[in-house]
CSV table of C-alpha atoms in Angstrom, one decimal:
chain,number,residue,atom,x,y,z
D,1,UNK,CA,119.1,93.2,109.5
D,2,UNK,CA,117.0,94.9,112.1
D,3,UNK,CA,113.2,95.0,111.6
D,4,UNK,CA,113.1,98.6,112.6
D,5,UNK,CA,116.1,100.7,111.4
D,6,UNK,CA,117.8,103.3,113.5
D,7,UNK,CA,117.1,107.0,112.7
D,8,UNK,CA,120.7,107.5,111.4
D,9,UNK,CA,120.0,105.0,108.7
D,10,UNK,CA,116.9,106.6,107.4
D,11,UNK,CA,117.4,108.4,104.1
D,12,UNK,CA,116.3,112.0,104.5
D,13,UNK,CA,116.8,115.4,102.8
D,14,UNK,CA,118.3,118.0,105.1
D,15,UNK,CA,117.9,121.7,104.4
D,16,UNK,CA,121.0,123.3,103.0
D,17,UNK,CA,122.4,126.6,104.2
D,18,UNK,CA,120.0,129.5,103.3
D,19,UNK,CA,117.7,127.2,101.4
D,20,UNK,CA,114.6,125.2,102.3
D,21,UNK,CA,113.4,121.8,101.1
D,22,UNK,CA,111.3,121.6,98.0
D,23,UNK,CA,107.8,120.2,98.1
D,24,UNK,CA,109.1,116.9,96.6
D,25,UNK,CA,111.9,116.7,99.1
D,26,UNK,CA,109.4,117.3,101.9
D,27,UNK,CA,107.1,114.6,100.5
D,28,UNK,CA,110.1,112.2,100.3
D,29,UNK,CA,111.0,112.8,103.9
D,30,UNK,CA,107.4,112.4,105.1
D,31,UNK,CA,107.0,109.2,103.1
D,32,UNK,CA,110.2,107.8,104.6
D,33,UNK,CA,109.0,108.5,108.1
D,34,UNK,CA,105.6,107.0,107.5
D,35,UNK,CA,107.1,103.8,106.1
D,36,UNK,CA,109.5,103.5,109.0
D,37,UNK,CA,106.6,103.9,111.5
D,38,UNK,CA,104.4,101.4,109.6
D,39,UNK,CA,107.2,98.8,109.4
D,40,UNK,CA,107.8,99.2,113.1
D,41,UNK,CA,104.2,98.6,113.9
D,42,UNK,CA,104.0,95.6,111.5
D,43,UNK,CA,107.1,94.1,112.9
D,44,UNK,CA,105.8,94.4,116.5
D,45,UNK,CA,102.4,93.0,115.5
D,46,UNK,CA,104.1,90.1,113.7
D,47,UNK,CA,106.3,89.4,116.7
D,48,UNK,CA,103.3,89.3,119.1
D,49,UNK,CA,101.3,87.1,116.7
D,50,UNK,CA,104.1,84.6,116.4
D,51,UNK,CA,104.6,84.6,120.2
D,52,UNK,CA,100.9,84.0,120.7
D,53,UNK,CA,100.9,81.2,118.0
D,54,UNK,CA,103.7,79.4,119.8
D,55,UNK,CA,102.0,79.7,123.2
D,56,UNK,CA,98.7,78.5,121.8
D,57,UNK,CA,100.5,75.4,120.4
D,58,UNK,CA,102.3,74.7,123.7
D,59,UNK,CA,99.7,75.7,126.3
D,60,UNK,CA,96.2,75.8,124.7
D,61,UNK,CA,96.2,73.0,122.1
D,62,UNK,CA,96.9,70.1,124.6
D,63,UNK,CA,93.9,71.3,126.7
D,64,UNK,CA,91.7,71.6,123.5
D,65,UNK,CA,92.6,68.0,122.6
D,66,UNK,CA,91.6,66.8,126.0
D,67,UNK,CA,88.3,68.7,125.8
D,68,UNK,CA,87.6,67.2,122.3
D,69,UNK,CA,88.3,63.7,123.5
D,70,UNK,CA,85.8,64.2,126.4
D,71,UNK,CA,83.2,65.6,124.1
D,72,UNK,CA,83.6,62.8,121.6
D,73,UNK,CA,83.2,60.2,124.4
D,74,UNK,CA,80.1,62.0,125.6
D,75,UNK,CA,78.5,62.0,122.2
D,76,UNK,CA,79.2,58.3,121.8
D,77,UNK,CA,77.7,57.7,125.2
D,78,UNK,CA,74.6,59.6,124.3
D,79,UNK,CA,74.4,57.7,121.0
D,80,UNK,CA,74.3,54.4,123.0
D,81,UNK,CA,71.6,55.8,125.2
D,82,UNK,CA,69.5,56.9,122.2
D,83,UNK,CA,69.7,53.4,120.8
D,84,UNK,CA,69.3,51.4,124.0
D,85,UNK,CA,67.4,53.5,126.6
D,86,UNK,CA,63.6,53.4,126.5
D,87,UNK,CA,62.8,57.0,126.2
D,88,UNK,CA,59.5,58.8,125.3
D,89,UNK,CA,59.3,59.9,121.7
D,90,UNK,CA,59.8,63.6,122.5
D,91,UNK,CA,62.9,62.9,124.6
D,92,UNK,CA,64.3,60.7,121.9
D,93,UNK,CA,63.8,63.6,119.4
D,94,UNK,CA,65.5,66.0,121.8
D,95,UNK,CA,68.4,63.7,122.3
D,96,UNK,CA,68.8,63.0,118.6
D,97,UNK,CA,68.9,66.8,117.9
D,98,UNK,CA,71.4,67.4,120.7
D,99,UNK,CA,73.7,64.5,119.5
D,100,UNK,CA,73.5,65.9,115.9
D,101,UNK,CA,74.4,69.4,117.0
D,102,UNK,CA,77.4,68.2,119.1
D,103,UNK,CA,78.7,65.8,116.5
D,104,UNK,CA,78.4,68.5,113.8
D,105,UNK,CA,80.6,70.9,115.8
D,106,UNK,CA,83.1,68.2,116.6
D,107,UNK,CA,83.4,67.0,113.0
D,108,UNK,CA,83.4,70.4,111.3
D,109,UNK,CA,85.3,72.6,113.8
D,110,UNK,CA,87.5,70.1,115.6
D,111,UNK,CA,88.1,67.6,112.8
D,112,UNK,CA,86.8,64.7,115.0
D,113,UNK,CA,86.3,62.5,111.9
D,114,UNK,CA,85.6,59.4,114.1
D,115,UNK,CA,82.2,60.9,114.6
D,116,UNK,CA,81.5,61.4,110.8
D,117,UNK,CA,79.5,58.1,110.4
D,118,UNK,CA,77.5,58.9,113.6
D,119,UNK,CA,76.7,62.4,112.3
D,120,UNK,CA,75.6,60.9,109.0
D,121,UNK,CA,73.2,58.6,110.8
D,122,UNK,CA,71.6,61.5,112.7
D,123,UNK,CA,71.3,63.6,109.5
D,124,UNK,CA,67.8,62.7,108.2
D,125,UNK,CA,68.0,61.2,104.8
D,126,UNK,CA,65.6,62.4,102.1
D,127,UNK,CA,62.8,60.0,101.4
D,128,UNK,CA,62.4,58.5,97.9
D,129,UNK,CA,59.1,60.5,97.4
D,130,UNK,CA,60.8,63.7,98.5
D,131,UNK,CA,63.7,63.0,96.1
D,132,UNK,CA,61.3,62.5,93.2
D,133,UNK,CA,59.4,65.7,94.1
D,134,UNK,CA,62.7,67.6,94.3
D,135,UNK,CA,63.6,66.3,90.8
D,136,UNK,CA,60.2,67.4,89.4
D,137,UNK,CA,60.6,70.8,91.0
D,138,UNK,CA,64.1,71.3,89.5
D,139,UNK,CA,62.9,70.2,86.1
D,140,UNK,CA,60.0,72.7,86.2
D,141,UNK,CA,62.3,75.5,87.3
D,142,UNK,CA,64.7,74.7,84.5
D,143,UNK,CA,61.8,74.8,82.0
D,144,UNK,CA,60.8,78.2,83.3
D,145,UNK,CA,64.4,79.4,83.0
D,146,UNK,CA,64.6,78.2,79.4
D,147,UNK,CA,61.4,79.9,78.5
D,148,UNK,CA,61.8,83.2,80.4
D,149,UNK,CA,65.5,83.3,80.5
D,150,UNK,CA,65.3,84.1,84.2
D,151,UNK,CA,65.7,82.2,87.5
D,152,UNK,CA,62.3,81.4,89.0
D,153,UNK,CA,61.5,79.5,92.2
D,154,UNK,CA,58.2,77.6,92.2
D,155,UNK,CA,57.4,78.8,95.7
D,156,UNK,CA,56.9,82.2,94.1
D,157,UNK,CA,54.0,81.0,92.0
D,158,UNK,CA,51.9,80.7,95.2
D,159,UNK,CA,51.7,84.4,95.4
D,160,UNK,CA,51.3,85.8,91.8
D,161,UNK,CA,51.8,89.4,92.9
D,162,UNK,CA,55.1,88.6,94.6
D,163,UNK,CA,56.1,86.5,91.6
D,164,UNK,CA,55.4,89.4,89.2
D,165,UNK,CA,57.4,91.8,91.3
D,166,UNK,CA,60.3,89.4,91.5
D,167,UNK,CA,60.1,88.8,87.7
D,168,UNK,CA,60.1,92.6,87.1
D,169,UNK,CA,63.1,93.0,89.4
D,170,UNK,CA,65.1,90.3,87.6
D,171,UNK,CA,64.2,91.9,84.2
D,172,UNK,CA,65.4,95.3,85.4
D,173,UNK,CA,68.6,93.8,86.7
D,174,UNK,CA,69.2,92.1,83.3
D,175,UNK,CA,68.6,95.4,81.5
D,176,UNK,CA,71.0,97.2,83.8
D,177,UNK,CA,73.6,94.5,83.2
D,178,UNK,CA,73.3,94.9,79.4
D,179,UNK,CA,73.6,98.7,79.7
D,180,UNK,CA,76.7,98.4,81.9
D,181,UNK,CA,78.2,96.1,79.3
D,182,UNK,CA,77.5,98.7,76.6
D,183,UNK,CA,79.1,101.5,78.6
D,184,UNK,CA,82.0,99.2,79.4
D,185,UNK,CA,82.6,98.7,75.7
D,186,UNK,CA,82.6,102.4,75.0
D,187,UNK,CA,85.1,103.0,77.7
D,188,UNK,CA,87.4,100.1,76.7
D,189,UNK,CA,89.5,102.2,74.3
D,190,UNK,CA,90.0,105.0,76.7
D,191,UNK,CA,90.9,102.5,79.4
D,192,UNK,CA,93.5,100.9,77.2
D,193,UNK,CA,95.1,104.3,76.6
D,194,UNK,CA,95.2,105.0,80.3
D,195,UNK,CA,96.6,101.5,81.1
D,196,UNK,CA,99.4,102.1,78.4
D,197,UNK,CA,100.3,105.4,80.1
D,198,UNK,CA,100.4,103.7,83.6
D,199,UNK,CA,102.5,100.9,82.2
D,200,UNK,CA,105.0,103.3,80.9
D,201,UNK,CA,105.1,105.1,84.3
D,202,UNK,CA,105.6,101.8,86.1
D,203,UNK,CA,108.5,100.9,83.8
D,204,UNK,CA,110.2,104.2,84.7
D,205,UNK,CA,109.5,103.5,88.4
D,206,UNK,CA,111.0,100.0,88.2
D,207,UNK,CA,114.2,101.5,86.7
D,208,UNK,CA,114.7,103.5,90.0
D,209,UNK,CA,114.8,100.2,92.0
D,210,UNK,CA,117.1,98.6,89.5
D,211,UNK,CA,119.4,101.7,89.6
D,212,UNK,CA,119.7,101.5,93.4
D,213,UNK,CA,120.3,97.7,93.3
D,214,UNK,CA,123.0,98.0,90.6
D,215,UNK,CA,124.8,100.7,92.5
D,216,UNK,CA,124.8,98.7,95.7
D,217,UNK,CA,125.7,95.5,93.9
D,218,UNK,CA,128.8,97.1,92.4
D,219,UNK,CA,129.8,98.4,95.9
D,220,UNK,CA,129.2,95.2,97.8
D,221,UNK,CA,129.9,92.4,95.5
D,222,UNK,CA,132.1,90.0,97.6
D,223,UNK,CA,134.0,88.5,94.6
D,224,UNK,CA,136.0,91.7,94.3
D,225,UNK,CA,137.0,91.7,98.0
D,226,UNK,CA,140.4,90.2,99.0
D,227,UNK,CA,140.1,90.5,102.8
D,228,UNK,CA,138.3,87.4,104.2
D,229,UNK,CA,136.5,89.4,107.0
D,230,UNK,CA,135.4,92.1,104.6
D,231,UNK,CA,134.2,89.4,102.1
D,232,UNK,CA,132.0,87.8,104.8
D,233,UNK,CA,130.5,91.2,105.7
D,234,UNK,CA,129.8,92.0,102.0
D,235,UNK,CA,128.2,88.6,101.4
D,236,UNK,CA,125.7,89.3,104.3
D,237,UNK,CA,125.1,92.9,103.1
D,238,UNK,CA,124.5,91.7,99.6
D,239,UNK,CA,122.0,89.2,100.8
D,240,UNK,CA,120.1,92.1,102.5
D,241,UNK,CA,120.2,94.1,99.3
D,242,UNK,CA,119.0,91.2,97.1
D,243,UNK,CA,116.1,90.4,99.4
D,244,UNK,CA,115.0,94.0,99.4
D,245,UNK,CA,115.2,94.2,95.6
D,246,UNK,CA,113.2,91.0,95.1
D,247,UNK,CA,110.6,92.1,97.6
D,248,UNK,CA,110.2,95.4,95.8
D,249,UNK,CA,111.1,97.1,99.1
D,250,UNK,CA,112.3,100.5,97.7
D,251,UNK,CA,112.4,102.0,101.2
D,252,UNK,CA,114.8,99.2,102.4
D,253,UNK,CA,117.0,99.7,99.3
D,254,UNK,CA,117.3,103.4,100.1
D,255,UNK,CA,117.9,102.6,103.8
D,256,UNK,CA,120.7,100.2,102.9
D,257,UNK,CA,122.2,102.7,100.6
D,258,UNK,CA,122.3,105.1,103.5
D,259,UNK,CA,123.8,102.5,105.7
D,260,UNK,CA,126.5,101.2,103.3
D,261,UNK,CA,127.3,104.4,101.4
D,262,UNK,CA,128.6,107.3,103.5
D,263,UNK,CA,128.0,109.8,100.7
D,264,UNK,CA,124.3,109.0,100.6
D,265,UNK,CA,123.2,112.4,101.7
D,266,UNK,CA,125.1,114.0,98.9
D,267,UNK,CA,123.7,111.5,96.5
D,268,UNK,CA,120.1,112.4,97.5
D,269,UNK,CA,120.9,116.1,97.0
D,270,UNK,CA,122.0,115.4,93.4
D,271,UNK,CA,118.8,113.4,92.4
D,272,UNK,CA,117.0,115.2,89.5
D,273,UNK,CA,113.5,116.4,90.2
D,274,UNK,CA,111.9,113.9,87.7
D,275,UNK,CA,113.8,111.0,89.3
D,276,UNK,CA,112.8,112.2,92.8
D,277,UNK,CA,109.2,112.3,91.7
D,278,UNK,CA,109.5,108.6,90.8
D,279,UNK,CA,111.1,108.0,94.2
D,280,UNK,CA,108.1,109.6,95.9
D,281,UNK,CA,105.7,107.7,93.8
D,282,UNK,CA,107.4,104.4,94.7
D,283,UNK,CA,107.4,105.2,98.4
D,284,UNK,CA,103.7,106.2,98.4
D,285,UNK,CA,102.9,102.9,96.6
D,286,UNK,CA,104.8,101.1,99.4
D,287,UNK,CA,102.9,103.0,102.0
D,288,UNK,CA,99.6,101.8,100.5
D,289,UNK,CA,100.9,98.2,100.5
D,290,UNK,CA,102.0,98.4,104.1
D,291,UNK,CA,98.6,99.9,105.1
D,292,UNK,CA,96.8,97.1,103.3
D,293,UNK,CA,99.1,94.6,105.1
D,294,UNK,CA,98.3,96.3,108.4
D,295,UNK,CA,94.6,96.0,107.6
D,296,UNK,CA,95.0,92.2,107.1
D,297,UNK,CA,95.9,91.9,110.8
D,298,UNK,CA,92.4,93.1,111.6
D,299,UNK,CA,90.6,91.1,108.9
D,300,UNK,CA,93.0,88.4,107.8
D,301,UNK,CA,93.5,84.8,109.1
D,302,UNK,CA,95.5,85.9,112.2
D,303,UNK,CA,93.0,88.6,113.3
D,304,UNK,CA,91.2,86.2,115.6
D,305,UNK,CA,94.4,84.8,117.1
D,306,UNK,CA,95.6,88.4,117.9
D,307,UNK,CA,92.1,89.3,119.3
D,308,UNK,CA,92.0,86.3,121.6
D,309,UNK,CA,95.7,86.1,122.7
D,310,UNK,CA,97.6,89.2,121.5
D,311,UNK,CA,98.3,92.6,123.2
D,312,UNK,CA,100.8,93.8,125.8
D,313,UNK,CA,102.6,91.2,127.8
D,314,UNK,CA,100.2,91.8,130.7
D,315,UNK,CA,97.2,91.5,128.4
D,316,UNK,CA,98.5,88.3,126.8
D,317,UNK,CA,99.2,86.7,130.2
D,318,UNK,CA,95.7,87.5,131.3
D,319,UNK,CA,94.1,86.1,128.1
D,320,UNK,CA,96.1,82.9,128.2
D,321,UNK,CA,95.3,82.4,131.9
D,322,UNK,CA,91.6,82.9,131.3
D,323,UNK,CA,91.6,80.6,128.3
D,324,UNK,CA,93.3,77.8,130.1
D,325,UNK,CA,91.0,78.2,133.1
D,326,UNK,CA,88.0,78.0,130.9
D,327,UNK,CA,89.2,74.8,129.2
D,328,UNK,CA,90.1,73.1,132.4
D,329,UNK,CA,86.7,73.9,133.8
D,330,UNK,CA,85.0,72.5,130.7
D,331,UNK,CA,87.1,69.3,130.9
D,332,UNK,CA,86.0,68.8,134.5
D,333,UNK,CA,82.3,69.4,133.6
D,334,UNK,CA,82.5,66.9,130.7
D,335,UNK,CA,84.2,64.3,133.0
D,336,UNK,CA,81.3,64.7,135.5
D,337,UNK,CA,78.7,64.5,132.7
D,338,UNK,CA,80.3,61.2,131.4
D,339,UNK,CA,79.7,59.7,134.9
D,340,UNK,CA,76.2,61.2,135.4
D,341,UNK,CA,74.8,60.3,132.0
D,342,UNK,CA,75.3,56.6,132.9
D,343,UNK,CA,72.2,57.1,135.0
D,344,UNK,CA,69.1,57.1,132.8
D,345,UNK,CA,67.1,59.3,135.3
D,346,UNK,CA,69.8,62.0,135.1
D,347,UNK,CA,69.8,61.8,131.4
D,348,UNK,CA,66.0,62.3,131.3
D,349,UNK,CA,66.2,65.3,133.6
D,350,UNK,CA,68.8,66.8,131.3
D,351,UNK,CA,66.6,66.2,128.2
D,352,UNK,CA,63.6,67.8,130.0
D,353,UNK,CA,65.7,71.0,130.4
D,354,UNK,CA,66.3,71.2,126.6
D,355,UNK,CA,63.9,73.3,124.6
D,356,UNK,CA,61.3,71.3,122.6
């Protein structure tokens, strides 16, 4: 089944002799065209994303693993220097901070769990006195919450004016919340009535998909076919119809009806107006779903992948070339640093360049 159907398989109303299309028929045609275009763009975006993902695994990930190995080795080397080298206190603090930053990135972003114990050592533990103070603070805050019914931070008590303003704000928010709950209760009954009406409409709409599916299933069911070649064709066609039905792809069901039933154009002309209204509603709902899916490409989990490596073939090639060049250069710099940091004087020069 092609991702982007050919124009002759798009279900469309055509004007009859001496008559023009009704408004619903025009809306139907426009919706079909919009869905076809959206599906085409989504299919192309999906193809590019999958191509980029495969190339990242093959070309980028091996270099990333090399880079991570070098950075882990560098952090371990600096940890030894922090333990063994006789460094002034300020330089020791700088080195400890740098090690902690690098280990945190490697553990949390690159899953270098071998550095987890090291990171824990460089994460300053809370002293017993600080722990006790924190417990007292939490107890006092809980007491204030129980008395006032509001969240209060003890730091706010140092500035009574600011504390009062915050307290007033929280009380206003609580009052607004209660008012919103009251309004919500008043609207509940009307909302239930609206939902019941929408539910009835959706039931009618679902009947349209079932009607198309049933029509195609009767036409294409392979069990009634005696010819072996025709049976194979019907089995494949029936798979396409069943997938479209289970995916609630009303557009695809209409398209398949156009592809498999030569009298489709006549069937469309005979659709009653109320049924056509449901068709248009279904198609418009599908347009909204496709637009939301398209938006996920810009905000979803694959958005960063497409931004970094997607685009036209020429753009993709340039992005991959630049990424691989950057990783190779970083690996070379890390290899040089591993050799240079063996020299304590070089390490001290590096630490002096770090901000205090």
